[in-house]
Short mmCIF file of C-alpha atoms in Angstrom, two decimals:
data_model
loop_
_atom_site.label_atom_id
_atom_site.label_comp_id
_atom_site.label_asym_id
_atom_site.label_seq_id
_atom_site.Cartn_x
_atom_site.Cartn_y
_atom_site.Cartn_z
CA MET A 1 138.92 64.06 96.80
CA SER A 2 137.44 62.43 93.71
CA ARG A 3 138.22 63.99 90.35
CA ASN A 4 134.57 64.98 89.92
CA ASP A 5 134.63 67.09 93.07
CA ARG A 6 137.84 68.95 92.29
CA PRO A 7 137.39 72.66 91.45
CA ILE A 8 137.47 74.44 88.11
CA GLY A 9 140.28 76.97 87.91
CA VAL A 10 139.49 80.19 86.05
CA PHE A 11 142.07 82.82 85.12
CA ASP A 12 141.85 86.34 83.68
CA SER A 13 144.15 89.32 83.32
CA GLY A 14 141.87 91.24 85.72
CA ILE A 15 138.27 91.07 86.87
CA GLY A 16 136.52 90.99 83.47
CA GLY A 17 136.69 87.20 83.57
CA LEU A 18 134.12 87.29 86.36
CA THR A 19 131.54 87.53 83.54
CA VAL A 20 132.70 84.03 82.55
CA VAL A 21 132.43 82.91 86.19
CA HIS A 22 128.89 84.31 86.23
CA ALA A 23 128.01 82.23 83.16
CA LEU A 24 129.59 79.13 84.72
CA ARG A 25 127.70 79.59 87.99
CA GLN A 26 124.43 80.08 86.13
CA ARG A 27 124.91 76.92 84.06
CA LEU A 28 126.86 74.77 86.55
CA PRO A 29 125.89 75.99 90.05
CA GLN A 30 127.19 72.85 91.76
CA GLU A 31 130.78 73.37 90.64
CA GLU A 32 133.46 74.84 92.88
CA ILE A 33 135.43 77.62 91.19
CA VAL A 34 138.80 79.17 92.02
CA TYR A 35 139.21 82.47 90.19
CA LEU A 36 142.56 84.18 89.70
CA GLY A 37 142.63 87.75 88.39
CA ASP A 38 146.01 89.27 87.61
CA THR A 39 144.86 92.76 88.59
CA ALA A 40 148.40 93.95 89.35
CA ARG A 41 149.40 93.59 85.68
CA VAL A 42 146.17 94.34 83.85
CA PRO A 43 145.68 95.13 80.98
CA TYR A 44 147.22 92.38 78.88
CA GLY A 45 145.81 93.80 75.65
CA THR A 46 148.72 96.18 75.06
CA LYS A 47 151.53 93.74 75.93
CA SER A 48 153.71 91.53 73.70
CA HIS A 49 153.02 87.91 72.82
CA HIS A 50 155.98 86.72 74.91
CA THR A 51 154.86 88.65 78.00
CA ILE A 52 151.24 87.48 77.76
CA GLU A 53 152.38 83.87 77.32
CA ARG A 54 154.65 84.13 80.39
CA TYR A 55 151.86 85.65 82.51
CA THR A 56 149.46 82.92 81.40
CA LEU A 57 151.89 80.17 82.40
CA GLN A 58 152.43 81.80 85.80
CA ALA A 59 148.68 81.96 86.44
CA GLY A 60 148.21 78.35 85.39
CA GLU A 61 150.99 77.25 87.74
CA ALA A 62 149.41 79.17 90.63
CA LEU A 63 146.02 77.53 90.05
CA GLN A 64 147.57 74.05 90.06
CA ALA A 65 147.96 74.43 93.84
CA PHE A 66 144.19 73.83 94.06
CA ASP A 67 144.37 70.55 92.08
CA PRO A 68 141.79 71.62 89.48
CA LYS A 69 140.09 69.19 87.14
CA LEU A 70 139.98 71.85 84.43
CA LEU A 71 141.43 75.29 83.73
CA VAL A 72 139.53 78.01 81.88
CA ILE A 73 141.39 81.00 80.46
CA ALA A 74 138.62 83.59 80.85
CA CYS A 75 140.58 86.18 78.90
CA ASN A 76 140.51 86.56 75.14
CA THR A 77 144.00 88.09 75.00
CA ALA A 78 145.53 85.29 77.10
CA SER A 79 143.59 82.71 75.07
CA ALA A 80 144.99 84.19 71.85
CA HIS A 81 148.60 84.29 73.03
CA GLY A 82 149.00 81.81 75.89
CA LEU A 83 146.61 78.89 75.39
CA PRO A 84 148.94 76.49 73.49
CA ALA A 85 151.78 76.99 75.98
CA LEU A 86 149.52 76.43 79.00
CA GLN A 87 147.91 73.37 77.41
CA ALA A 88 151.39 71.92 76.92
CA ALA A 89 152.42 72.63 80.51
CA SER A 90 149.22 71.82 82.44
CA PRO A 91 148.50 68.38 83.93
CA CYS A 92 144.76 69.02 83.48
CA PRO A 93 142.77 70.10 80.40
CA VAL A 94 142.77 73.80 79.53
CA VAL A 95 140.13 75.65 77.50
CA GLY A 96 140.10 79.24 76.31
CA VAL A 97 137.25 81.55 75.33
CA ILE A 98 138.16 82.00 71.65
CA ALA A 99 137.35 78.55 70.28
CA PRO A 100 133.77 78.46 71.69
CA GLY A 101 133.10 82.02 70.50
CA ALA A 102 134.50 81.28 67.06
CA GLU A 103 132.41 78.12 66.73
CA ALA A 104 129.25 80.08 67.56
CA ALA A 105 130.23 82.81 65.08
CA SER A 106 130.81 80.27 62.30
CA LYS A 107 127.14 79.26 62.49
CA GLU A 108 125.96 82.77 61.62
CA VAL A 109 124.72 83.58 58.12
CA GLY A 110 126.70 86.31 56.38
CA PRO A 111 129.78 88.21 57.56
CA VAL A 112 130.56 88.40 61.27
CA GLY A 113 132.32 90.99 63.38
CA VAL A 114 134.75 90.63 66.26
CA ILE A 115 135.51 93.35 68.79
CA GLY A 116 138.33 92.96 71.29
CA THR A 117 141.57 94.32 72.67
CA LEU A 118 144.37 95.38 70.38
CA ALA A 119 146.41 92.24 71.18
CA THR A 120 143.47 89.92 70.52
CA VAL A 121 142.61 91.57 67.21
CA GLN A 122 146.23 91.75 66.05
CA SER A 123 146.73 88.05 66.81
CA GLY A 124 144.14 87.07 64.18
CA ALA A 125 143.07 84.25 66.51
CA TYR A 126 139.35 84.71 65.95
CA GLU A 127 139.65 84.83 62.17
CA GLN A 128 141.73 81.64 62.18
CA ALA A 129 139.39 79.83 64.57
CA ILE A 130 136.23 80.86 62.69
CA ARG A 131 137.68 79.76 59.35
CA ARG A 132 138.57 76.35 60.77
CA HIS A 133 134.81 75.80 60.95
CA LYS A 134 133.86 77.90 57.91
CA PRO A 135 136.78 78.43 55.50
CA ASP A 136 134.99 81.05 53.40
CA ALA A 137 133.79 83.14 56.36
CA ALA A 138 134.04 86.92 56.04
CA VAL A 139 135.35 88.21 59.38
CA HIS A 140 135.74 91.89 60.26
CA SER A 141 137.65 92.71 63.45
CA VAL A 142 137.88 96.01 65.31
CA ALA A 143 140.09 96.79 68.31
CA CYS A 144 138.19 98.71 71.02
CA PRO A 145 140.81 99.56 73.68
CA LEU A 146 138.75 102.18 75.53
CA LEU A 147 135.87 99.84 76.39
CA VAL A 148 137.73 98.00 79.17
CA ALA A 149 138.30 101.23 81.09
CA LEU A 150 134.67 102.31 80.64
CA ALA A 151 133.45 98.95 81.93
CA GLU A 152 135.69 99.07 84.98
CA GLU A 153 134.68 102.68 85.66
CA GLY A 154 131.06 101.51 85.80
CA TRP A 155 129.88 103.62 82.88
CA LEU A 156 127.84 100.75 81.52
CA ASP A 157 124.70 102.49 80.33
CA ASP A 158 126.05 105.98 79.70
CA PRO A 159 125.86 108.42 76.75
CA LEU A 160 129.66 108.67 76.60
CA THR A 161 130.03 104.88 76.48
CA GLU A 162 127.37 104.68 73.80
CA SER A 163 129.22 107.31 71.76
CA VAL A 164 132.53 105.41 72.06
CA CYS A 165 130.81 102.13 71.15
CA ARG A 166 129.22 103.75 68.11
CA ARG A 167 132.53 105.12 66.91
CA TYR A 168 134.16 101.69 67.12
CA LEU A 169 131.21 99.77 65.70
CA ASN A 170 130.87 102.15 62.74
CA ALA A 171 134.10 100.60 61.47
CA LEU A 172 132.19 97.36 60.83
CA PRO A 173 130.42 97.02 57.45
CA PHE A 174 126.67 97.50 57.49
CA GLU A 175 126.24 93.87 56.40
CA VAL A 176 127.61 92.57 59.70
CA LYS A 177 124.64 91.52 61.82
CA ALA A 178 126.42 89.32 64.40
CA VAL A 179 129.40 90.44 66.50
CA VAL A 180 131.56 88.41 68.87
CA LEU A 181 132.22 90.14 72.19
CA GLY A 182 135.89 89.24 72.08
CA CYS A 183 136.72 90.61 75.53
CA THR A 184 135.18 89.40 78.77
CA HIS A 185 134.61 93.01 79.91
CA TYR A 186 132.21 93.71 77.07
CA PRO A 187 129.07 91.79 78.18
CA VAL A 188 128.41 94.37 80.91
CA LEU A 189 128.26 97.06 78.19
CA LYS A 190 125.45 95.41 76.22
CA ALA A 191 122.98 98.22 76.86
CA SER A 192 125.33 100.80 75.31
CA LEU A 193 126.35 98.41 72.53
CA ASP A 194 122.70 97.74 71.67
CA ARG A 195 121.92 101.43 71.34
CA ALA A 196 125.07 102.05 69.32
CA ARG A 197 124.24 99.29 66.82
CA PRO A 198 120.56 98.25 67.13
CA GLY A 199 119.51 94.83 65.92
CA THR A 200 122.94 93.24 66.30
CA ARG A 201 123.27 89.68 67.61
CA TRP A 202 125.99 89.72 70.29
CA ILE A 203 127.92 86.48 70.77
CA ASP A 204 129.01 86.38 74.41
CA SER A 205 132.22 84.33 74.60
CA GLY A 206 131.59 83.70 78.31
CA GLU A 207 128.20 82.12 77.74
CA VAL A 208 129.40 79.83 74.95
CA THR A 209 132.51 78.91 76.98
CA ALA A 210 130.27 77.83 79.87
CA GLN A 211 128.42 75.61 77.41
CA ALA A 212 131.74 74.13 76.25
CA VAL A 213 132.76 73.45 79.86
CA GLU A 214 129.45 71.69 80.49
CA ARG A 215 130.11 69.41 77.50
CA LEU A 216 133.57 68.56 78.88
CA LEU A 217 132.14 67.73 82.31
CA LYS A 218 129.58 65.44 80.71
CA GLY A 219 132.55 63.46 79.42
CA SER A 220 135.42 62.08 81.47
CA LEU A 221 135.82 65.03 83.89
CA GLY A 222 132.47 64.58 85.62
CA PHE A 223 130.15 66.91 87.52
CA ARG A 224 130.68 67.79 91.16
CA THR A 225 128.19 65.96 93.39
CA ALA A 226 129.30 66.98 96.90
CA SER A 227 126.59 69.65 97.29
CA PRO A 228 124.05 71.51 95.13
CA ARG A 229 125.97 74.81 95.32
CA GLY A 230 129.71 75.13 94.85
CA SER A 231 131.84 77.79 96.47
CA LEU A 232 133.71 80.58 94.73
CA LYS A 233 137.23 81.49 95.84
CA VAL A 234 138.62 84.74 94.39
CA LEU A 235 142.36 85.40 94.22
CA LEU A 236 143.75 88.70 92.93
CA THR A 237 147.29 89.95 92.50
CA ASP A 238 146.23 93.43 93.66
CA ALA A 239 143.12 94.66 95.48
CA SER A 240 142.05 98.24 94.80
CA SER A 241 139.63 100.18 96.95
CA ARG A 242 136.84 99.77 94.38
CA LEU A 243 137.39 96.06 93.94
CA GLN A 244 134.18 94.77 95.50
CA GLU A 245 132.02 97.31 93.71
CA VAL A 246 133.51 96.62 90.28
CA GLY A 247 133.86 92.88 90.82
CA SER A 248 130.25 92.52 91.91
CA ARG A 249 129.17 94.27 88.71
CA PHE A 250 130.99 91.71 86.55
CA LEU A 251 130.05 88.71 88.70
CA GLY A 252 126.37 89.60 88.90
CA GLU A 253 126.29 88.91 92.65
CA PRO A 254 128.00 90.32 95.73
CA LEU A 255 131.74 89.67 95.71
CA ALA A 256 132.71 88.34 99.11
CA HIS A 257 136.18 87.93 100.59
CA VAL A 258 139.14 88.02 98.22
CA GLU A 259 142.71 86.89 98.81
CA VAL A 260 145.70 88.81 97.47
CA VAL A 261 148.44 86.59 96.03
CA ASP A 262 151.75 87.00 94.23
CA LEU A 263 152.59 85.34 90.92
#
């Protein structure tokens, strides 16, 4: 198989990264994707740096079995804590979701907000990445640990979710008009987020990561040409009874057969 036609490997701590897969399939429909969700050990957001790094390396090693041309860490927490280690270990390029989101945030006028898991916020990864582009940027970060559970429960456009979103977002200064969705679960909650903080510009890390992947493929990696529509293979470390329902919600299309694997 030519390098162009090799798949893109995508990894997340659970199924939230399917929002990144959705963005990739919208922008690059011809590409084959192998998705690995570590659903047996989700969430990563409350775990230590060492543990998250180890899990990230294990996922990257598992995806190498498919000979990918590129790996995407579709998890903000794993990107914050495991990206350098996986880049050092992987034979193919590896991109995370933080750098593209930070670059987009750095182009905003005025202070920006970041919402994410506790581990992502505590890492300071977004602040560091934004200030690499804009050293004087004012960045305000808020950990929103309850939002992942609400997204997976399917309470996307719900008064309770709106109330929780409002409580978290009220911690951001009024001057913040643009907020990075620093967790791949959060895009499915946009309706509740919008009502909780009207007029905010939401920076979807999945969408800007798909743009970054497209730029990489335009370079030396190349676009897949074998057919106009690439396949999607989904691997999970645990399959719950509600998997297809919840996964389809994040993917934006029916979630077909999944394979359960061990890491």
